[in-house]
Coordinates of C-alpha atoms in Angstrom, one line a residue:
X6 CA 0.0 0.0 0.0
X7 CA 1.7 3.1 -1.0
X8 CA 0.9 5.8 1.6
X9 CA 0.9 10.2 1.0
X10 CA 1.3 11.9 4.1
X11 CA 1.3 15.5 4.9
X12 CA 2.4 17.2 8.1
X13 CA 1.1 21.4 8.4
X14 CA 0.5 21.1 12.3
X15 CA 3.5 23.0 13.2
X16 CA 5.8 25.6 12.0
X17 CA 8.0 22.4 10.2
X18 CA 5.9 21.3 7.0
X19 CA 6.2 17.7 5.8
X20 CA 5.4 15.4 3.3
X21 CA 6.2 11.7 3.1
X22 CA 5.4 9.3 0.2
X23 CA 5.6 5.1 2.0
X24 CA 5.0 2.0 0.6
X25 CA 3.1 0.1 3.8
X26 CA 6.5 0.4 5.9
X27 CA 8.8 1.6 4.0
X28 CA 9.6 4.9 3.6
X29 CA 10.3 6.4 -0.4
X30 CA 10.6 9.7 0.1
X31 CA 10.3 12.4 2.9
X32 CA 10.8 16.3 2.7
X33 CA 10.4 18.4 5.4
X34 CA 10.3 22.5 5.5
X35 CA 11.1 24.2 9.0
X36 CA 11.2 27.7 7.6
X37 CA 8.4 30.6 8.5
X38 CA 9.4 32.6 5.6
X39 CA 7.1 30.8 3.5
X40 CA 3.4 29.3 4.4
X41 CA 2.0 26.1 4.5
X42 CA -0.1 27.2 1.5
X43 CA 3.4 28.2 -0.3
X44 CA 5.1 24.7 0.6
X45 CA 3.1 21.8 1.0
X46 CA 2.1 21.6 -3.2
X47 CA 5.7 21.6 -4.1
X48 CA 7.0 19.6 -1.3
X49 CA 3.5 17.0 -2.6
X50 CA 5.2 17.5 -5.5
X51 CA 9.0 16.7 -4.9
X52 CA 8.0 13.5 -3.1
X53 CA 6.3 11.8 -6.0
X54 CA 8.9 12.6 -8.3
X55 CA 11.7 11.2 -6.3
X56 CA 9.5 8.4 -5.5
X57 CA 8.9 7.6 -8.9
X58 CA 4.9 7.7 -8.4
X59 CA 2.2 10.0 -10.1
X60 CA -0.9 10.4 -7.6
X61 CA -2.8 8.3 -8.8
X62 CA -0.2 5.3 -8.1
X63 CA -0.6 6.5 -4.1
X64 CA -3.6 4.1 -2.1
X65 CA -4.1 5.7 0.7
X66 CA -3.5 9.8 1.7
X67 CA -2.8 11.0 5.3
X68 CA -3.4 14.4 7.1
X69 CA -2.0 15.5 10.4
X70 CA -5.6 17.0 11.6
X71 CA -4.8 18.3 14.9
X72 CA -4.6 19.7 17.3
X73 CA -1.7 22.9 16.4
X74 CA -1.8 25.4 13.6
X75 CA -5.6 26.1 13.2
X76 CA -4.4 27.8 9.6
X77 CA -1.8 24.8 8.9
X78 CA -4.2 21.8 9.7
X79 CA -6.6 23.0 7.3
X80 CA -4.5 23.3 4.6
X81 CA -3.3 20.1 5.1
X82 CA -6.9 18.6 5.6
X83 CA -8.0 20.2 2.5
X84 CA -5.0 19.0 0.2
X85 CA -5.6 15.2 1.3
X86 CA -9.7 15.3 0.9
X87 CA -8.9 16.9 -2.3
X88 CA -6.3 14.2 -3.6
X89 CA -8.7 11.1 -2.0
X90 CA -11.6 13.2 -4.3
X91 CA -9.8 13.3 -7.1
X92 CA -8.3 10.0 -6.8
X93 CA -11.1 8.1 -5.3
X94 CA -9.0 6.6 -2.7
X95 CA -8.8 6.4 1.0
X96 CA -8.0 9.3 3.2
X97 CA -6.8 8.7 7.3
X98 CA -6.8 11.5 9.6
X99 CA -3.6 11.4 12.4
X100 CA -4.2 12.9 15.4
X101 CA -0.3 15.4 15.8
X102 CA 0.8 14.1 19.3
X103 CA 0.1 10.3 18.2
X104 CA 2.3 11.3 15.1
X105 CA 5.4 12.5 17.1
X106 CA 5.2 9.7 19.3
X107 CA 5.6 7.7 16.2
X108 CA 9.0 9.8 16.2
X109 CA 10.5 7.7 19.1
X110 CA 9.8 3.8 18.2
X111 CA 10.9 1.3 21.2
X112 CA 11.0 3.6 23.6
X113 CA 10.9 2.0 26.9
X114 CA 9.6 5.3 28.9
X115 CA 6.4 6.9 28.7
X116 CA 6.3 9.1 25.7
X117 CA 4.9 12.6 25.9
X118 CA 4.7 14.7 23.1
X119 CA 4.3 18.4 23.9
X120 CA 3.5 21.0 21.3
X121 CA 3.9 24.9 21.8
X122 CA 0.7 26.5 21.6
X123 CA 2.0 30.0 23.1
X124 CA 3.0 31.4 25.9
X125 CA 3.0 28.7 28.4
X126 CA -0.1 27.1 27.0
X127 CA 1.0 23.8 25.2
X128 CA -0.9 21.0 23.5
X129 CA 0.0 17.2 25.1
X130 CA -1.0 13.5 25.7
X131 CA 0.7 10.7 26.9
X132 CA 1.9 6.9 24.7
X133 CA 3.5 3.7 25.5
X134 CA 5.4 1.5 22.7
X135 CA 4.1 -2.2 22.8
X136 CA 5.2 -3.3 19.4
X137 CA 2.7 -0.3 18.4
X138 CA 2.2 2.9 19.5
X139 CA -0.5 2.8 22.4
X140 CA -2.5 5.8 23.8
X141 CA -2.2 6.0 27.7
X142 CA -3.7 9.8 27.7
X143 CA -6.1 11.7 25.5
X144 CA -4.5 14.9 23.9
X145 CA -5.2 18.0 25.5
X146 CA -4.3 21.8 26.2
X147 CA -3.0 22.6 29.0
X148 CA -0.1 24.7 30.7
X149 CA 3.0 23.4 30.9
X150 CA 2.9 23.6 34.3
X151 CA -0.1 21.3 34.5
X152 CA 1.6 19.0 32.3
X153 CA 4.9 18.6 34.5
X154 CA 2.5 18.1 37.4
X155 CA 0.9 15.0 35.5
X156 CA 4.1 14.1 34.4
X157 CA 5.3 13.7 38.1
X158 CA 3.4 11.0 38.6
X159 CA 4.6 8.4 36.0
X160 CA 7.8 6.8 35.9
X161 CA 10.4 8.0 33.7
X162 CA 9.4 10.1 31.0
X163 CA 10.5 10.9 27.3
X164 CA 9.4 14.4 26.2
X165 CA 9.2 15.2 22.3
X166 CA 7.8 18.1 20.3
X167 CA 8.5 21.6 20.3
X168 CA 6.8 22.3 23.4
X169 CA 9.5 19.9 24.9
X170 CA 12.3 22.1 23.6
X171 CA 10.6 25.3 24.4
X172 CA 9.8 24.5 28.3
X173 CA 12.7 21.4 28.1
X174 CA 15.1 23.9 31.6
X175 CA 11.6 24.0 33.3
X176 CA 10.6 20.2 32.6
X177 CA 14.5 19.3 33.6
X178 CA 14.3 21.6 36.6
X179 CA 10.9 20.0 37.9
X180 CA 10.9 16.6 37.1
X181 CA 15.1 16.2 37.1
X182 CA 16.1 12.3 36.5
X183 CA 12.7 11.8 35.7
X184 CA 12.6 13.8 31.9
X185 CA 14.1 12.4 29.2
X186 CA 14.3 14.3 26.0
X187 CA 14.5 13.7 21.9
X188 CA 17.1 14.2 20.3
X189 CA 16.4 17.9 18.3
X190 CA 15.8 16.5 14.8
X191 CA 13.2 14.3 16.6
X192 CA 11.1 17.2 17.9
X193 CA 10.1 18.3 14.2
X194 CA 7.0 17.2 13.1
X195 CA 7.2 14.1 10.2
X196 CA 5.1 12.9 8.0
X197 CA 7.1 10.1 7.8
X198 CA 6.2 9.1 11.2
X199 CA 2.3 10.2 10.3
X200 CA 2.5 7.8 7.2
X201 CA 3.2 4.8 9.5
X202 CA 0.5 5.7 12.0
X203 CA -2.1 6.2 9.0
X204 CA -0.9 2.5 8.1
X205 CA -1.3 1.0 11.3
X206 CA -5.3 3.0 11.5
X207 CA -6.2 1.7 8.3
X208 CA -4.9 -1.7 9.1
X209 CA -6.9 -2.2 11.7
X210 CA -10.3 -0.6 10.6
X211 CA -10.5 3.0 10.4
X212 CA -13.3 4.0 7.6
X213 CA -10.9 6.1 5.5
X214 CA -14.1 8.1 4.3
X215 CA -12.3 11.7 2.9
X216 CA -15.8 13.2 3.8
X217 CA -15.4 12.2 7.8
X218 CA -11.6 13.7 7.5
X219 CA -12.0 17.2 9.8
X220 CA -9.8 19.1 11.8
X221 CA -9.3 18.4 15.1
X222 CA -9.3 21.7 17.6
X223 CA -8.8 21.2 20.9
X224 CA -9.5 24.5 21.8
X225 CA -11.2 28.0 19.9
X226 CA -9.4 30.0 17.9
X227 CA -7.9 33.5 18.6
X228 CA -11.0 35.3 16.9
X229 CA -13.7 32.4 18.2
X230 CA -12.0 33.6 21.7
X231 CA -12.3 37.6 21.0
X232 CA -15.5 37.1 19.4
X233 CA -16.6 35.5 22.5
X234 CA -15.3 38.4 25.2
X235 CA -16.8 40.5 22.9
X236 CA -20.5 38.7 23.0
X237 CA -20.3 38.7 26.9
X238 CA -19.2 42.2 27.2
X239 CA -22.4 43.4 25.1
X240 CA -24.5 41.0 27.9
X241 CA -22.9 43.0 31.2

């Protein structure tokens, strides 16, 4: 099964062409001087042509839907409903944290991704590896402090993402033998790693119906959040 994947979650943009397991191409972007919108159809683009495919070879397309970017994951929705449309094939959603957690295979700590969401606000969850990648925790936002605190009560610990690099002295400082960290190539988000998670979904059931393939917001945007001071305001 040959597998496009696209990563817009983040400020790194990715795109990964697999076949089942093995991985034919990957390109990733970490650069803010262009947008998602100005990257993802070239990098689409670069993948397939070192891969030797056209898009209508691929079998099944993946989208990192969440939760990070509200502008990036819909871009990167869009693009794979569009090519599953077009192509009448398959489309996966892959939820960001599971993705990166997909970045440290046989781990033998608790792996908890952690993705900047400003300030000290930060997107996380928490994963085991048991031959697969296994959900202990739901994602969720939360404040990095909150998150060390939940933290504190598991065993040792491997932090990825770039929330881990961002708050990694404060996570060190709190949790000290405890926190583990990945290695800094392993904090950017892959679509590599979201290729092999779409796999395992579809492997084991999941629909793969481009219509049910949404974004996943854990929390309101910045103008759902104005709008909503705003409405409240007008009510005192």
């Amino acid at each position: 099964m040959k597998i496009l994947a696209i990563d817009t979650s983040s400020d790194a943009a990715s795109a990964a062409v697999a076949d089942d397991e093995k991985l034919l191409a990957e390109y990733t972007v970490n650069n803010k001087k262009k947008t998602h919108s100005q990257k993802i159809m070239v990098m689409v683009d670069a993948v397939l042509r070192d891969a030797g495919l056209d898009i209508s070879d691929i079998d099944l397309f993946a989208a990192v839907n969440g939760p990070g970017s509200f502008t990036g994951i819909r871009i990167g929705v869009a693009a794979a409903k569009a090519f599953a449309h077009a192509c009448g094939k398959p489309a996966v959603g892959v939820n960001s944290l599971e993705s990166l957690a997909y970045n440290l295979p046989f781990c033998e700590h608790i792996i908890v991704p952690v993705m900047a969401a400003g300030k000290n606000r930060v997107y996380t969850a928490s994963y085991i590896y048991d031959g697969i990648i296994k959900e202990l925790e739901a994602p969720e936002p939360s404040t990095i402090e909150e998150c060390a605190a939940g933290c504190g009560e598991l065993l040792d610990v491997a932090f990825v993402g770039d929330g881990a690099a961002v708050h990694r002295e404060y996570l060190k400082e709190t949790l000290g033998d405890k926190a583990f960290f990945a290695p800094p190539g392993a904090n950017l988000q892959r679509a590599s790693s979201a290729a092999y998670c779409a796999f395992n979904k579809f492997k084991n059931g999941a629909p793969g119906d481009y219509h049910e393939l949404e974004p996943l917001y854990l929390k309101k945007s910045q103008a759902e959040q104005e709008l909503d001071r705003k409405r409240k305001g007008q009510k005192q």
